[in-house]
């Protein structure tokens, strides 16, 4: 038996209000994080995500 693995896409999100940092994971390469609004887990502010250039 071999080992098996699945590729995970992990978005690093920083709140524009309080600068809290959290992550959002998806297993779907076509997932578009900019399509809906999210709540900051720290301060509760709601906003869309702007996707920055890859590092
Ligand atoms: Zn926040």
Short mmCIF file of N, CA, C and O and ligand atoms in Angstrom, two decimals:
data_model
loop_
_atom_site.label_atom_id
_atom_site.label_comp_id
_atom_site.label_asym_id
_atom_site.label_seq_id
_atom_site.Cartn_x
_atom_site.Cartn_y
_atom_site.Cartn_z
N UNK A 1 0.85 -1.22 0.00
CA UNK A 1 0.00 0.00 0.00
C UNK A 1 0.87 1.26 0.00
O UNK A 1 1.82 1.35 0.77
N UNK A 2 0.51 2.20 -0.84
CA UNK A 2 1.23 3.46 -0.84
C UNK A 2 0.56 4.44 0.13
O UNK A 2 -0.53 4.18 0.63
N UNK A 3 1.20 5.53 0.40
CA UNK A 3 0.57 6.63 1.13
C UNK A 3 -0.30 7.39 0.14
O UNK A 3 0.00 7.42 -1.06
N UNK A 4 -1.37 8.02 0.62
CA UNK A 4 -2.19 8.83 -0.28
C UNK A 4 -2.26 10.25 0.24
O UNK A 4 -2.10 10.49 1.44
N UNK A 5 -2.48 11.20 -0.66
CA UNK A 5 -2.54 12.61 -0.28
C UNK A 5 -3.55 13.34 -1.14
O UNK A 5 -3.81 12.95 -2.28
N UNK A 6 -4.12 14.40 -0.59
CA UNK A 6 -5.02 15.26 -1.33
C UNK A 6 -4.51 16.68 -1.25
O UNK A 6 -4.05 17.11 -0.19
N UNK A 7 -4.58 17.42 -2.34
CA UNK A 7 -4.11 18.80 -2.37
C UNK A 7 -5.16 19.73 -1.76
O UNK A 7 -6.33 19.67 -2.12
N UNK A 8 -4.71 20.57 -0.83
CA UNK A 8 -5.60 21.51 -0.17
C UNK A 8 -5.18 22.94 -0.53
O UNK A 8 -3.99 23.26 -0.49
N UNK A 9 -6.16 23.78 -0.84
CA UNK A 9 -5.90 25.19 -1.10
C UNK A 9 -6.24 25.96 0.16
O UNK A 9 -7.37 25.91 0.64
N UNK A 10 -5.25 26.66 0.72
CA UNK A 10 -5.41 27.32 2.00
C UNK A 10 -5.25 28.83 1.82
O UNK A 10 -4.17 29.32 1.50
N UNK A 11 -6.34 29.55 2.01
CA UNK A 11 -6.31 31.00 1.87
C UNK A 11 -5.91 31.65 3.19
O UNK A 11 -6.47 31.29 4.24
N UNK A 12 -4.97 32.58 3.15
CA UNK A 12 -4.56 33.34 4.33
C UNK A 12 -5.29 34.68 4.28
O UNK A 12 -5.05 35.47 3.36
N UNK A 13 -6.17 34.91 5.23
CA UNK A 13 -7.02 36.10 5.23
C UNK A 13 -6.64 37.02 6.37
O UNK A 13 -6.44 36.56 7.51
N UNK A 14 -6.53 38.32 6.11
CA UNK A 14 -6.25 39.30 7.16
C UNK A 14 -7.38 40.32 7.19
O UNK A 14 -7.74 40.89 6.15
N UNK A 15 -7.97 40.54 8.36
CA UNK A 15 -9.06 41.50 8.52
C UNK A 15 -8.54 42.92 8.31
O UNK A 15 -7.52 43.30 8.89
N UNK A 16 -9.24 43.69 7.48
CA UNK A 16 -8.85 45.07 7.23
C UNK A 16 -9.12 46.00 8.40
O UNK A 16 -8.57 47.10 8.47
N UNK A 17 -9.99 45.59 9.33
CA UNK A 17 -10.34 46.43 10.46
C UNK A 17 -9.40 46.23 11.65
O UNK A 17 -8.85 47.18 12.19
N UNK A 18 -9.22 44.97 12.06
CA UNK A 18 -8.44 44.70 13.29
C UNK A 18 -7.13 43.97 13.01
O UNK A 18 -6.38 43.69 13.92
N UNK A 19 -6.88 43.64 11.73
CA UNK A 19 -5.65 42.95 11.31
C UNK A 19 -5.56 41.51 11.82
O UNK A 19 -4.48 40.91 11.76
N UNK A 20 -6.68 40.97 12.34
CA UNK A 20 -6.67 39.56 12.75
C UNK A 20 -6.43 38.70 11.52
O UNK A 20 -6.92 38.99 10.43
N UNK A 21 -5.68 37.61 11.72
CA UNK A 21 -5.31 36.72 10.62
C UNK A 21 -5.91 35.34 10.84
O UNK A 21 -5.85 34.80 11.93
N UNK A 22 -6.56 34.80 9.79
CA UNK A 22 -7.07 33.43 9.88
C UNK A 22 -6.96 32.78 8.52
O UNK A 22 -6.53 33.42 7.54
N UNK A 23 -7.31 31.52 8.44
CA UNK A 23 -7.18 30.79 7.17
C UNK A 23 -8.51 30.15 6.78
O UNK A 23 -9.36 29.88 7.62
N UNK A 24 -8.67 29.94 5.48
CA UNK A 24 -9.86 29.29 4.95
C UNK A 24 -9.39 28.25 3.94
O UNK A 24 -8.68 28.56 2.99
N UNK A 25 -9.77 27.01 4.17
CA UNK A 25 -9.28 25.92 3.34
C UNK A 25 -10.34 25.44 2.35
O UNK A 25 -11.53 25.47 2.64
N UNK A 26 -9.89 25.01 1.17
CA UNK A 26 -10.77 24.40 0.18
C UNK A 26 -10.03 23.27 -0.52
O UNK A 26 -8.81 23.34 -0.71
N UNK A 27 -10.74 22.24 -0.88
CA UNK A 27 -10.14 21.15 -1.65
C UNK A 27 -10.41 21.34 -3.15
O UNK A 27 -10.00 20.54 -3.98
N UNK A 28 -11.14 22.41 -3.49
CA UNK A 28 -11.57 22.64 -4.87
C UNK A 28 -10.71 23.72 -5.53
O UNK A 28 -10.71 24.87 -5.10
N UNK A 29 -9.98 23.35 -6.56
CA UNK A 29 -9.09 24.28 -7.24
C UNK A 29 -9.87 25.46 -7.84
O UNK A 29 -9.35 26.56 -7.96
N UNK A 30 -11.13 25.22 -8.22
CA UNK A 30 -11.94 26.26 -8.86
C UNK A 30 -12.65 27.16 -7.84
O UNK A 30 -13.34 28.10 -8.22
N UNK A 31 -12.47 26.89 -6.53
CA UNK A 31 -13.14 27.69 -5.52
C UNK A 31 -12.69 29.15 -5.62
O UNK A 31 -11.50 29.45 -5.70
N UNK A 32 -13.66 30.08 -5.63
CA UNK A 32 -13.36 31.51 -5.74
C UNK A 32 -13.75 32.21 -4.43
O UNK A 32 -14.93 32.41 -4.16
N UNK A 33 -12.75 32.55 -3.63
CA UNK A 33 -13.00 33.13 -2.31
C UNK A 33 -13.54 34.55 -2.39
O UNK A 33 -14.06 35.09 -1.41
N UNK A 34 -13.45 35.18 -3.57
CA UNK A 34 -13.91 36.57 -3.71
C UNK A 34 -15.41 36.65 -4.00
O UNK A 34 -15.95 37.74 -4.09
N UNK A 35 -16.08 35.50 -4.15
CA UNK A 35 -17.49 35.48 -4.58
C UNK A 35 -18.50 35.82 -3.49
O UNK A 35 -19.64 36.12 -3.76
N UNK A 36 -18.09 35.67 -2.20
CA UNK A 36 -19.04 35.94 -1.12
C UNK A 36 -18.37 36.72 0.00
O UNK A 36 -17.15 36.92 -0.02
N UNK A 37 -19.20 37.14 0.98
CA UNK A 37 -18.67 37.92 2.10
C UNK A 37 -18.38 37.00 3.28
O UNK A 37 -19.01 35.97 3.46
N UNK A 38 -17.41 37.39 4.10
CA UNK A 38 -16.99 36.61 5.26
C UNK A 38 -16.99 37.50 6.49
O UNK A 38 -16.84 38.73 6.39
N UNK A 39 -17.13 36.86 7.65
CA UNK A 39 -17.06 37.57 8.92
C UNK A 39 -15.68 37.36 9.54
O UNK A 39 -15.17 36.24 9.56
N UNK A 40 -15.10 38.43 10.08
CA UNK A 40 -13.84 38.29 10.82
C UNK A 40 -14.14 37.54 12.12
O UNK A 40 -15.03 37.94 12.87
N UNK A 41 -13.41 36.45 12.42
CA UNK A 41 -13.65 35.69 13.66
C UNK A 41 -13.28 36.48 14.91
O UNK A 41 -13.67 36.10 16.01
N UNK A 42 -12.53 37.55 14.77
CA UNK A 42 -12.08 38.32 15.93
C UNK A 42 -13.01 39.49 16.23
O UNK A 42 -13.54 39.60 17.33
N UNK A 43 -13.24 40.38 15.26
CA UNK A 43 -14.02 41.60 15.53
C UNK A 43 -15.42 41.54 14.92
O UNK A 43 -16.25 42.41 15.18
N UNK A 44 -15.71 40.53 14.10
CA UNK A 44 -17.05 40.35 13.57
C UNK A 44 -17.39 41.20 12.36
O UNK A 44 -18.51 41.14 11.86
N UNK A 45 -16.44 42.00 11.87
CA UNK A 45 -16.75 42.81 10.69
C UNK A 45 -16.94 41.90 9.48
O UNK A 45 -16.31 40.85 9.36
N UNK A 46 -17.85 42.31 8.58
CA UNK A 46 -18.20 41.52 7.41
C UNK A 46 -17.69 42.20 6.16
O UNK A 46 -17.89 43.41 5.98
N UNK A 47 -17.04 41.45 5.29
CA UNK A 47 -16.53 42.06 4.07
C UNK A 47 -16.19 40.99 3.04
O UNK A 47 -16.17 39.80 3.34
N UNK A 48 -15.95 41.46 1.82
CA UNK A 48 -15.47 40.57 0.76
C UNK A 48 -13.96 40.39 0.92
O UNK A 48 -13.30 41.15 1.62
N UNK A 49 -13.43 39.37 0.27
CA UNK A 49 -11.99 39.12 0.29
C UNK A 49 -11.40 39.56 -1.04
O UNK A 49 -11.90 39.21 -2.11
N UNK A 50 -10.34 40.38 -1.00
CA UNK A 50 -9.59 40.74 -2.19
C UNK A 50 -8.39 39.81 -2.29
O UNK A 50 -7.59 39.72 -1.35
N UNK A 51 -8.28 39.10 -3.41
CA UNK A 51 -7.19 38.14 -3.57
C UNK A 51 -5.94 38.85 -4.06
O UNK A 51 -5.94 39.48 -5.12
N UNK A 52 -4.86 38.74 -3.29
CA UNK A 52 -3.58 39.38 -3.65
C UNK A 52 -2.79 38.44 -4.57
O UNK A 52 -3.13 37.27 -4.73
N UNK A 53 -1.71 38.97 -5.13
CA UNK A 53 -0.82 38.17 -5.95
C UNK A 53 -0.21 37.03 -5.11
O UNK A 53 -0.03 37.18 -3.90
N UNK A 54 0.10 35.92 -5.76
CA UNK A 54 0.75 34.82 -5.04
C UNK A 54 2.16 35.22 -4.65
O UNK A 54 2.84 35.94 -5.37
N UNK A 55 2.59 34.74 -3.48
CA UNK A 55 3.94 35.06 -2.98
C UNK A 55 4.97 34.23 -3.71
O UNK A 55 4.70 33.14 -4.11
ZN1 LIG B 1 -11.41 41.92 12.39
#
